[in-house]
């Protein structure tokens, strides 16, 4: 497989990857396109795919959330990119942020016995309310969230503490180098959460306002720096998952909300292009080393084995053992699902 010289570390793992070159969406604006990727809709408030997976699979570790989002951007799509919308609130993504990974408001303000007493009193009051007014999904979700937060105080700090990782592991990911440290920390944290049973982990790479992947200009100046910041961490994650035997049952997905035009913008930039772009996937259940689909000769429109965002979501759910047509939630008189009324499983990329 051909790989850009900007990704020398990732290039060593192409035999593990499955490339989908024919993705297409419906929105050329960042906000709409990110919502489409994350929620399946660019026009309405819908649950994020992480929330759907939490709802469909439940929690593997009752002391940690099923869905964690690491240092998410709030610029485009905002909290909807990891929100639960009308699903029970405990399915929304829990944010981990900061140079020292932390979850806001997790540290206890009182002793464990006092907290337990408070929660028991709340539970008693809530049971009285249930008796008086009947089932209340919002209240039930709030109870579950409080109880999860209480249990997380024991296990989450250990999961977020990277200090007990070996020096060799830190060097593998690149946490010991300034230009890779931030994203390397996200990738290493993702592995630690995955091995502790967190179902869905979302990493977001961003370098700040002055340099972004959204290169309408100065692409030549920016992309080498951006690629260098993520290349080794991505490769480190794939190496680590593989050597620990976790890649067989862990799915890694990498991509953006759309591609870029094959025509230039200004002297050295590219505009948004939702009509044909590439994602890669790696992990158990895929045909590794496969290139699927293609754009036209100019790289503008997906024309061969086209894969819509709904198809990508349907395939993701299928690989996790979920039927995208049956994973529904009834709201406002109708059944909703991640793939709306569309989507097909792309069996061609599955082993």
mmCIF file of C-alpha atoms in Angstrom:
data_model
loop_
_atom_site.group_PDB
_atom_site.id
_atom_site.type_symbol
_atom_site.label_atom_id
_atom_site.label_comp_id
_atom_site.label_asym_id
_atom_site.label_seq_id
_atom_site.Cartn_x
_atom_site.Cartn_y
_atom_site.Cartn_z
ATOM 1 C CA UNK A 1 0.000 0.000 0.000
ATOM 2 C CA UNK A 2 1.136 3.536 -0.727
ATOM 3 C CA UNK A 3 1.364 5.803 2.304
ATOM 4 C CA UNK A 4 2.298 9.477 2.418
ATOM 5 C CA UNK A 5 5.826 10.206 3.603
ATOM 6 C CA UNK A 6 4.151 12.281 6.345
ATOM 7 C CA UNK A 7 3.151 9.038 8.115
ATOM 8 C CA UNK A 8 6.278 6.842 8.337
ATOM 9 C CA UNK A 9 5.187 5.146 11.580
ATOM 10 C CA UNK A 10 1.624 4.433 10.428
ATOM 11 C CA UNK A 11 3.055 3.065 7.177
ATOM 12 C CA UNK A 12 4.449 0.113 9.128
ATOM 13 C CA UNK A 13 0.900 -0.986 10.013
ATOM 14 C CA UNK A 14 -0.933 -0.870 6.673
ATOM 15 C CA UNK A 15 -1.085 -4.660 6.646
ATOM 16 C CA UNK A 16 -3.396 -4.383 9.673
ATOM 17 C CA UNK A 17 -5.614 -1.671 8.166
ATOM 18 C CA UNK A 18 -8.750 -1.709 6.044
ATOM 19 C CA UNK A 19 -9.120 1.395 3.874
ATOM 20 C CA UNK A 20 -12.509 2.697 2.757
ATOM 21 C CA UNK A 21 -11.872 5.198 -0.044
ATOM 22 C CA UNK A 22 -15.471 5.830 -1.049
ATOM 23 C CA UNK A 23 -17.093 7.477 1.960
ATOM 24 C CA UNK A 24 -19.549 10.264 1.238
ATOM 25 C CA UNK A 25 -21.805 12.492 3.290
ATOM 26 C CA UNK A 26 -24.271 15.298 2.750
ATOM 27 C CA UNK A 27 -22.847 18.427 4.334
ATOM 28 C CA UNK A 28 -19.856 20.585 3.414
ATOM 29 C CA UNK A 29 -19.894 22.599 6.649
ATOM 30 C CA UNK A 30 -17.850 21.481 9.662
ATOM 31 C CA UNK A 31 -20.741 21.572 12.128
ATOM 32 C CA UNK A 32 -23.195 19.637 9.989
ATOM 33 C CA UNK A 33 -20.599 17.145 8.772
ATOM 34 C CA UNK A 34 -19.330 16.420 12.294
ATOM 35 C CA UNK A 35 -22.874 15.908 13.529
ATOM 36 C CA UNK A 36 -23.494 13.544 10.606
ATOM 37 C CA UNK A 37 -20.386 11.520 11.473
ATOM 38 C CA UNK A 38 -21.111 11.423 15.192
ATOM 39 C CA UNK A 39 -24.912 11.211 15.305
ATOM 40 C CA UNK A 40 -26.092 10.200 11.828
ATOM 41 C CA UNK A 41 -27.991 13.484 11.381
ATOM 42 C CA UNK A 42 -26.814 16.923 10.331
ATOM 43 C CA UNK A 43 -30.165 18.621 10.928
ATOM 44 C CA UNK A 44 -31.686 17.261 14.161
ATOM 45 C CA UNK A 45 -30.570 16.579 17.725
ATOM 46 C CA UNK A 46 -29.840 12.855 17.834
ATOM 47 C CA UNK A 47 -27.844 10.539 20.131
ATOM 48 C CA UNK A 48 -24.166 10.119 19.281
ATOM 49 C CA UNK A 49 -22.882 6.746 18.084
ATOM 50 C CA UNK A 50 -21.030 6.278 21.365
ATOM 51 C CA UNK A 51 -24.297 6.763 23.247
ATOM 52 C CA UNK A 52 -26.074 4.273 20.965
ATOM 53 C CA UNK A 53 -23.333 1.710 21.609
ATOM 54 C CA UNK A 54 -23.534 2.294 25.359
ATOM 55 C CA UNK A 55 -27.320 1.871 25.166
ATOM 56 C CA UNK A 56 -27.063 -1.247 23.008
ATOM 57 C CA UNK A 57 -24.241 -3.066 24.769
ATOM 58 C CA UNK A 58 -24.463 -1.752 28.311
ATOM 59 C CA UNK A 59 -21.435 -1.492 30.552
ATOM 60 C CA UNK A 60 -18.687 -4.113 30.748
ATOM 61 C CA UNK A 61 -17.242 -2.447 33.868
ATOM 62 C CA UNK A 62 -19.862 -1.132 36.283
ATOM 63 C CA UNK A 63 -17.259 1.167 37.904
ATOM 64 C CA UNK A 64 -16.457 3.057 34.703
ATOM 65 C CA UNK A 65 -18.662 4.711 32.070
ATOM 66 C CA UNK A 66 -19.343 2.793 28.874
ATOM 67 C CA UNK A 67 -18.480 5.865 26.754
ATOM 68 C CA UNK A 68 -15.538 8.209 27.301
ATOM 69 C CA UNK A 69 -14.537 11.157 25.113
ATOM 70 C CA UNK A 70 -10.985 12.479 25.521
ATOM 71 C CA UNK A 71 -10.358 16.223 25.111
ATOM 72 C CA UNK A 72 -13.248 16.816 22.679
ATOM 73 C CA UNK A 73 -13.564 20.046 20.739
ATOM 74 C CA UNK A 74 -16.732 22.058 21.327
ATOM 75 C CA UNK A 75 -16.328 24.239 18.220
ATOM 76 C CA UNK A 76 -18.390 22.286 15.671
ATOM 77 C CA UNK A 77 -21.332 20.161 16.761
ATOM 78 C CA UNK A 78 -20.412 20.777 20.386
ATOM 79 C CA UNK A 79 -21.671 18.446 23.084
ATOM 80 C CA UNK A 80 -24.002 16.744 20.599
ATOM 81 C CA UNK A 81 -20.944 14.917 19.206
ATOM 82 C CA UNK A 82 -20.842 12.874 22.410
ATOM 83 C CA UNK A 83 -24.317 13.521 23.792
ATOM 84 C CA UNK A 84 -27.188 11.156 24.519
ATOM 85 C CA UNK A 85 -30.031 13.396 23.247
ATOM 86 C CA UNK A 86 -33.247 11.517 24.138
ATOM 87 C CA UNK A 87 -31.492 8.322 25.275
ATOM 88 C CA UNK A 88 -31.135 7.955 29.064
ATOM 89 C CA UNK A 89 -28.522 10.443 30.229
ATOM 90 C CA UNK A 90 -26.080 7.861 31.598
ATOM 91 C CA UNK A 91 -25.230 6.916 27.996
ATOM 92 C CA UNK A 92 -23.649 10.264 27.087
ATOM 93 C CA UNK A 93 -19.871 10.469 26.840
ATOM 94 C CA UNK A 94 -17.914 11.292 29.996
ATOM 95 C CA UNK A 95 -15.309 13.971 29.266
ATOM 96 C CA UNK A 96 -11.651 13.471 30.192
ATOM 97 C CA UNK A 97 -9.596 16.645 29.822
ATOM 98 C CA UNK A 98 -6.323 18.309 30.738
ATOM 99 C CA UNK A 99 -2.576 17.735 30.505
ATOM 100 C CA UNK A 100 -3.060 15.564 33.555
ATOM 101 C CA UNK A 101 -6.157 13.547 32.508
ATOM 102 C CA UNK A 102 -9.029 14.331 34.827
ATOM 103 C CA UNK A 103 -12.805 13.997 35.041
ATOM 104 C CA UNK A 104 -14.421 17.156 36.374
ATOM 105 C CA UNK A 105 -16.070 17.069 39.804
ATOM 106 C CA UNK A 106 -15.074 13.465 40.435
ATOM 107 C CA UNK A 107 -13.003 14.100 43.574
ATOM 108 C CA UNK A 108 -15.142 13.497 46.685
ATOM 109 C CA UNK A 109 -15.961 16.453 48.932
ATOM 110 C CA UNK A 110 -16.913 14.280 51.898
ATOM 111 C CA UNK A 111 -15.947 10.875 53.254
ATOM 112 C CA UNK A 112 -17.095 7.727 51.462
ATOM 113 C CA UNK A 113 -19.479 6.826 54.314
ATOM 114 C CA UNK A 114 -21.073 10.290 54.192
ATOM 115 C CA UNK A 115 -21.462 10.071 50.424
ATOM 116 C CA UNK A 116 -23.061 6.640 50.717
ATOM 117 C CA UNK A 117 -25.487 7.967 53.322
ATOM 118 C CA UNK A 118 -26.440 10.891 51.053
ATOM 119 C CA UNK A 119 -27.026 8.597 48.085
ATOM 120 C CA UNK A 120 -29.100 6.198 50.186
ATOM 121 C CA UNK A 121 -31.264 9.121 51.339
ATOM 122 C CA UNK A 122 -31.650 10.298 47.733
ATOM 123 C CA UNK A 123 -32.616 6.770 46.696
ATOM 124 C CA UNK A 124 -35.288 6.656 49.413
ATOM 125 C CA UNK A 125 -36.723 10.012 48.321
ATOM 126 C CA UNK A 126 -36.665 8.908 44.688
ATOM 127 C CA UNK A 127 -38.503 5.695 45.511
ATOM 128 C CA UNK A 128 -41.196 7.800 47.150
ATOM 129 C CA UNK A 129 -41.457 9.900 44.005
ATOM 130 C CA UNK A 130 -41.705 6.806 41.816
ATOM 131 C CA UNK A 131 -44.533 5.560 44.037
ATOM 132 C CA UNK A 132 -46.402 8.843 43.727
ATOM 133 C CA UNK A 133 -45.913 9.741 40.049
ATOM 134 C CA UNK A 134 -44.929 6.469 38.377
ATOM 135 C CA UNK A 135 -41.953 5.748 36.074
ATOM 136 C CA UNK A 136 -39.729 8.713 35.222
ATOM 137 C CA UNK A 137 -36.877 7.980 32.780
ATOM 138 C CA UNK A 138 -35.134 11.290 33.483
ATOM 139 C CA UNK A 139 -35.089 10.694 37.215
ATOM 140 C CA UNK A 140 -34.008 7.090 36.729
ATOM 141 C CA UNK A 141 -31.085 8.241 34.549
ATOM 142 C CA UNK A 142 -30.086 10.805 37.184
ATOM 143 C CA UNK A 143 -30.028 8.107 39.864
ATOM 144 C CA UNK A 144 -27.849 5.858 37.695
ATOM 145 C CA UNK A 145 -25.494 8.751 36.973
ATOM 146 C CA UNK A 146 -25.049 9.556 40.675
ATOM 147 C CA UNK A 147 -24.372 5.927 41.511
ATOM 148 C CA UNK A 148 -21.872 5.550 38.648
ATOM 149 C CA UNK A 149 -20.028 8.693 39.745
ATOM 150 C CA UNK A 150 -19.771 7.274 43.271
ATOM 151 C CA UNK A 151 -18.288 3.994 41.994
ATOM 152 C CA UNK A 152 -15.950 5.815 39.580
ATOM 153 C CA UNK A 153 -14.188 7.546 42.458
ATOM 154 C CA UNK A 154 -12.450 4.266 43.252
ATOM 155 C CA UNK A 155 -11.467 3.031 39.797
ATOM 156 C CA UNK A 156 -11.277 6.069 37.485
ATOM 157 C CA UNK A 157 -8.215 7.738 39.103
ATOM 158 C CA UNK A 158 -6.179 4.566 38.564
ATOM 159 C CA UNK A 159 -7.389 4.219 34.979
ATOM 160 C CA UNK A 160 -6.396 7.814 34.217
ATOM 161 C CA UNK A 161 -2.967 7.603 35.880
ATOM 162 C CA UNK A 162 -0.328 7.067 33.196
ATOM 163 C CA UNK A 163 2.544 7.105 35.689
ATOM 164 C CA UNK A 164 2.529 3.345 36.184
ATOM 165 C CA UNK A 165 3.188 2.692 32.485
ATOM 166 C CA UNK A 166 6.742 1.619 31.652
ATOM 167 C CA UNK A 167 9.263 3.962 30.093
ATOM 168 C CA UNK A 168 9.278 1.757 26.996
ATOM 169 C CA UNK A 169 5.508 2.204 26.621
ATOM 170 C CA UNK A 170 5.768 5.985 26.926
ATOM 171 C CA UNK A 171 8.513 5.965 24.292
ATOM 172 C CA UNK A 172 6.391 3.749 22.033
ATOM 173 C CA UNK A 173 3.508 6.230 22.025
ATOM 174 C CA UNK A 174 5.647 9.374 22.144
ATOM 175 C CA UNK A 175 4.428 10.867 25.418
ATOM 176 C CA UNK A 176 8.067 11.787 26.117
ATOM 177 C CA UNK A 177 8.326 14.138 23.123
ATOM 178 C CA UNK A 178 6.842 17.635 23.038
ATOM 179 C CA UNK A 179 5.353 17.474 19.540
ATOM 180 C CA UNK A 180 3.620 14.108 20.083
ATOM 181 C CA UNK A 181 2.892 14.220 23.834
ATOM 182 C CA UNK A 182 -0.700 15.501 23.750
ATOM 183 C CA UNK A 183 -2.128 13.002 21.284
ATOM 184 C CA UNK A 184 0.127 10.208 22.530
ATOM 185 C CA UNK A 185 -1.427 10.667 25.953
ATOM 186 C CA UNK A 186 -4.905 10.338 24.427
ATOM 187 C CA UNK A 187 -3.985 7.128 22.602
ATOM 188 C CA UNK A 188 -2.301 5.571 25.650
ATOM 189 C CA UNK A 189 -5.272 6.518 27.794
ATOM 190 C CA UNK A 190 -7.596 4.963 25.203
ATOM 191 C CA UNK A 191 -5.745 1.648 25.530
ATOM 192 C CA UNK A 192 -5.941 1.775 29.342
ATOM 193 C CA UNK A 193 -9.686 2.446 29.214
ATOM 194 C CA UNK A 194 -10.292 -0.255 26.610
ATOM 195 C CA UNK A 195 -8.541 -2.925 28.667
ATOM 196 C CA UNK A 196 -10.686 -1.910 31.655
ATOM 197 C CA UNK A 197 -13.915 -2.482 29.764
ATOM 198 C CA UNK A 198 -14.921 0.954 28.461
ATOM 199 C CA UNK A 199 -17.020 0.220 25.364
ATOM 200 C CA UNK A 200 -16.447 3.308 23.218
ATOM 201 C CA UNK A 201 -13.512 5.742 23.428
ATOM 202 C CA UNK A 202 -13.315 8.886 21.340
ATOM 203 C CA UNK A 203 -9.998 10.706 20.781
ATOM 204 C CA UNK A 204 -9.855 14.148 19.166
ATOM 205 C CA UNK A 205 -6.660 15.653 17.796
ATOM 206 C CA UNK A 206 -6.377 19.430 17.747
ATOM 207 C CA UNK A 207 -3.411 21.768 17.853
ATOM 208 C CA UNK A 208 -5.238 24.993 18.720
ATOM 209 C CA UNK A 209 -6.611 27.856 16.665
ATOM 210 C CA UNK A 210 -3.414 28.818 14.828
ATOM 211 C CA UNK A 211 -2.809 25.454 13.123
ATOM 212 C CA UNK A 212 -5.550 22.982 12.212
ATOM 213 C CA UNK A 213 -6.250 20.226 9.717
ATOM 214 C CA UNK A 214 -8.724 22.638 8.068
ATOM 215 C CA UNK A 215 -6.089 23.976 5.691
ATOM 216 C CA UNK A 216 -7.689 26.380 3.263
ATOM 217 C CA UNK A 217 -4.178 27.811 2.975
ATOM 218 C CA UNK A 218 -0.628 26.980 4.042
ATOM 219 C CA UNK A 219 -1.248 23.257 3.680
ATOM 220 C CA UNK A 220 2.428 22.610 2.953
ATOM 221 C CA UNK A 221 3.453 24.447 6.098
ATOM 222 C CA UNK A 222 0.865 22.910 8.421
ATOM 223 C CA UNK A 223 0.327 19.290 7.409
ATOM 224 C CA UNK A 224 3.851 18.008 8.165
ATOM 225 C CA UNK A 225 3.527 19.355 11.730
ATOM 226 C CA UNK A 226 0.024 17.948 12.204
ATOM 227 C CA UNK A 227 0.934 14.551 10.791
ATOM 228 C CA UNK A 228 4.060 14.377 12.966
ATOM 229 C CA UNK A 229 1.911 15.028 16.038
ATOM 230 C CA UNK A 230 -0.297 11.969 15.439
ATOM 231 C CA UNK A 231 1.801 9.539 13.386
ATOM 232 C CA UNK A 232 3.794 7.915 16.188
ATOM 233 C CA UNK A 233 0.894 7.873 18.703
ATOM 234 C CA UNK A 234 -1.396 6.094 16.222
ATOM 235 C CA UNK A 235 1.308 3.553 15.384
ATOM 236 C CA UNK A 236 2.045 3.123 19.078
ATOM 237 C CA UNK A 237 -1.600 2.355 19.815
ATOM 238 C CA UNK A 238 -1.794 -0.245 17.042
ATOM 239 C CA UNK A 239 1.484 -1.850 18.144
ATOM 240 C CA UNK A 240 0.403 -1.914 21.779
ATOM 241 C CA UNK A 241 -3.054 -3.363 21.065
ATOM 242 C CA UNK A 242 -1.497 -6.009 18.816
ATOM 243 C CA UNK A 243 1.205 -7.098 21.256
ATOM 244 C CA UNK A 244 -1.325 -7.321 24.099
ATOM 245 C CA UNK A 245 -3.675 -9.459 22.021
ATOM 246 C CA UNK A 246 -6.357 -6.743 22.165
ATOM 247 C CA UNK A 247 -6.558 -5.888 18.465
ATOM 248 C CA UNK A 248 -8.512 -9.074 17.768
ATOM 249 C CA UNK A 249 -11.534 -7.728 19.661
ATOM 250 C CA UNK A 250 -10.934 -3.959 19.474
ATOM 251 C CA UNK A 251 -12.020 -1.869 16.505
ATOM 252 C CA UNK A 252 -9.962 1.248 15.720
ATOM 253 C CA UNK A 253 -11.436 3.847 13.367
ATOM 254 C CA UNK A 254 -9.649 6.957 12.118
ATOM 255 C CA UNK A 255 -10.956 9.794 9.962
ATOM 256 C CA UNK A 256 -12.381 13.267 9.695
ATOM 257 C CA UNK A 257 -15.797 14.694 8.928
ATOM 258 C CA UNK A 258 -15.065 15.009 5.192
ATOM 259 C CA UNK A 259 -12.232 15.100 2.687
ATOM 260 C CA UNK A 260 -10.644 17.935 0.751
ATOM 261 C CA UNK A 261 -11.095 19.031 -2.832
ATOM 262 C CA UNK A 262 -8.583 17.889 -5.458
ATOM 263 C CA UNK A 263 -8.529 21.469 -6.723
ATOM 264 C CA UNK A 264 -6.512 24.126 -4.950
ATOM 265 C CA UNK A 265 -7.899 26.982 -2.886
ATOM 266 C CA UNK A 266 -5.669 30.005 -3.057
ATOM 267 C CA UNK A 267 -2.030 29.145 -3.608
ATOM 268 C CA UNK A 268 -1.634 26.164 -1.279
ATOM 269 C CA UNK A 269 -4.943 25.122 0.288
ATOM 270 C CA UNK A 270 -7.885 22.781 -0.216
ATOM 271 C CA UNK A 271 -11.602 23.305 0.395
ATOM 272 C CA UNK A 272 -14.125 20.944 2.034
ATOM 273 C CA UNK A 273 -15.284 17.883 0.099
ATOM 274 C CA UNK A 274 -17.981 15.592 1.557
ATOM 275 C CA UNK A 275 -18.477 13.762 -1.755
ATOM 276 C CA UNK A 276 -15.565 11.333 -1.591
ATOM 277 C CA UNK A 277 -13.058 10.708 1.196
ATOM 278 C CA UNK A 278 -11.158 7.994 3.067
ATOM 279 C CA UNK A 279 -11.284 6.446 6.526
ATOM 280 C CA UNK A 280 -9.219 3.518 7.725
ATOM 281 C CA UNK A 281 -10.198 0.861 10.231
ATOM 282 C CA UNK A 282 -8.196 -1.806 12.046
ATOM 283 C CA UNK A 283 -9.038 -4.656 14.345
ATOM 284 C CA UNK A 284 -10.856 -7.932 14.664
ATOM 285 C CA UNK A 285 -13.490 -8.851 12.121
ATOM 286 C CA UNK A 286 -12.008 -6.889 9.202
ATOM 287 C CA UNK A 287 -10.127 -7.945 6.086
ATOM 288 C CA UNK A 288 -6.695 -6.422 6.770
ATOM 289 C CA UNK A 289 -4.693 -4.786 4.018
ATOM 290 C CA UNK A 290 -7.833 -4.172 1.951
ATOM 291 C CA UNK A 291 -8.579 -1.109 -0.187
ATOM 292 C CA UNK A 292 -12.325 -0.777 -0.712
ATOM 293 C CA UNK A 293 -14.074 1.688 -3.000
ATOM 294 C CA UNK A 294 -12.649 4.522 -5.043
ATOM 295 C CA UNK A 295 -13.280 8.078 -6.120
ATOM 296 C CA UNK A 296 -13.290 9.303 -9.707
ATOM 297 C CA UNK A 297 -10.052 9.993 -11.575
ATOM 298 C CA UNK A 298 -9.870 13.470 -10.036
ATOM 299 C CA UNK A 299 -10.500 12.365 -6.449
ATOM 300 C CA UNK A 300 -13.686 14.418 -6.163
ATOM 301 C CA UNK A 301 -16.682 12.038 -6.043
ATOM 302 C CA UNK A 302 -16.959 8.520 -4.651
ATOM 303 C CA UNK A 303 -17.955 6.375 -7.622
ATOM 304 C CA UNK A 304 -16.971 2.774 -6.890
ATOM 305 C CA UNK A 305 -18.525 0.767 -4.017
ATOM 306 C CA UNK A 306 -19.827 3.946 -2.445
ATOM 307 C CA UNK A 307 -20.177 3.936 1.361
ATOM 308 C CA UNK A 308 -22.483 6.478 2.961
ATOM 309 C CA UNK A 309 -22.053 7.583 6.574
ATOM 310 C CA UNK A 310 -25.156 5.516 7.418
ATOM 311 C CA UNK A 311 -23.421 2.469 5.892
ATOM 312 C CA UNK A 312 -20.341 3.098 8.020
ATOM 313 C CA UNK A 313 -22.507 3.269 11.150
ATOM 314 C CA UNK A 314 -24.434 0.125 10.181
ATOM 315 C CA UNK A 315 -21.142 -1.722 9.708
ATOM 316 C CA UNK A 316 -19.733 -0.457 13.002
ATOM 317 C CA UNK A 317 -22.792 -1.675 14.897
ATOM 318 C CA UNK A 318 -22.735 -5.000 13.049
ATOM 319 C CA UNK A 319 -19.113 -5.590 14.062
ATOM 320 C CA UNK A 320 -20.114 -4.995 17.676
ATOM 321 C CA UNK A 321 -22.907 -7.554 17.411
ATOM 322 C CA UNK A 322 -25.737 -5.061 16.996
ATOM 323 C CA UNK A 323 -28.343 -4.933 14.218
ATOM 324 C CA UNK A 324 -28.663 -1.287 13.174
ATOM 325 C CA UNK A 325 -32.303 -1.816 12.172
ATOM 326 C CA UNK A 326 -33.222 -3.315 15.547
ATOM 327 C CA UNK A 327 -31.232 -1.012 17.831
ATOM 328 C CA UNK A 328 -34.038 1.518 18.298
ATOM 329 C CA UNK A 329 -35.409 3.849 20.939
ATOM 330 C CA UNK A 330 -39.004 5.019 20.983
ATOM 331 C CA UNK A 331 -39.369 8.776 21.294
ATOM 332 C CA UNK A 332 -42.252 11.103 20.391
ATOM 333 C CA UNK A 333 -44.304 8.307 18.923
ATOM 334 C CA UNK A 334 -41.729 6.733 16.625
ATOM 335 C CA UNK A 335 -38.685 4.463 16.756
ATOM 336 C CA UNK A 336 -35.351 6.187 16.181
ATOM 337 C CA UNK A 337 -32.023 4.587 15.320
ATOM 338 C CA UNK A 338 -28.465 5.685 14.519
ATOM 339 C CA UNK A 339 -28.907 4.996 10.805
ATOM 340 C CA UNK A 340 -32.333 6.709 10.565
ATOM 341 C CA UNK A 341 -34.146 4.877 7.733
ATOM 342 C CA UNK A 342 -31.068 3.965 5.671
ATOM 343 C CA UNK A 343 -27.747 2.164 5.968
ATOM 344 C CA UNK A 344 -26.361 -1.170 4.820
ATOM 345 C CA UNK A 345 -23.676 -3.336 6.363
ATOM 346 C CA UNK A 346 -20.561 -3.301 4.140
ATOM 347 C CA UNK A 347 -19.941 -7.051 4.266
ATOM 348 C CA UNK A 348 -17.217 -6.757 1.634
ATOM 349 C CA UNK A 349 -14.710 -5.406 4.185
ATOM 350 C CA UNK A 350 -15.497 -8.040 6.839
ATOM 351 C CA UNK A 351 -13.528 -11.252 7.204
#
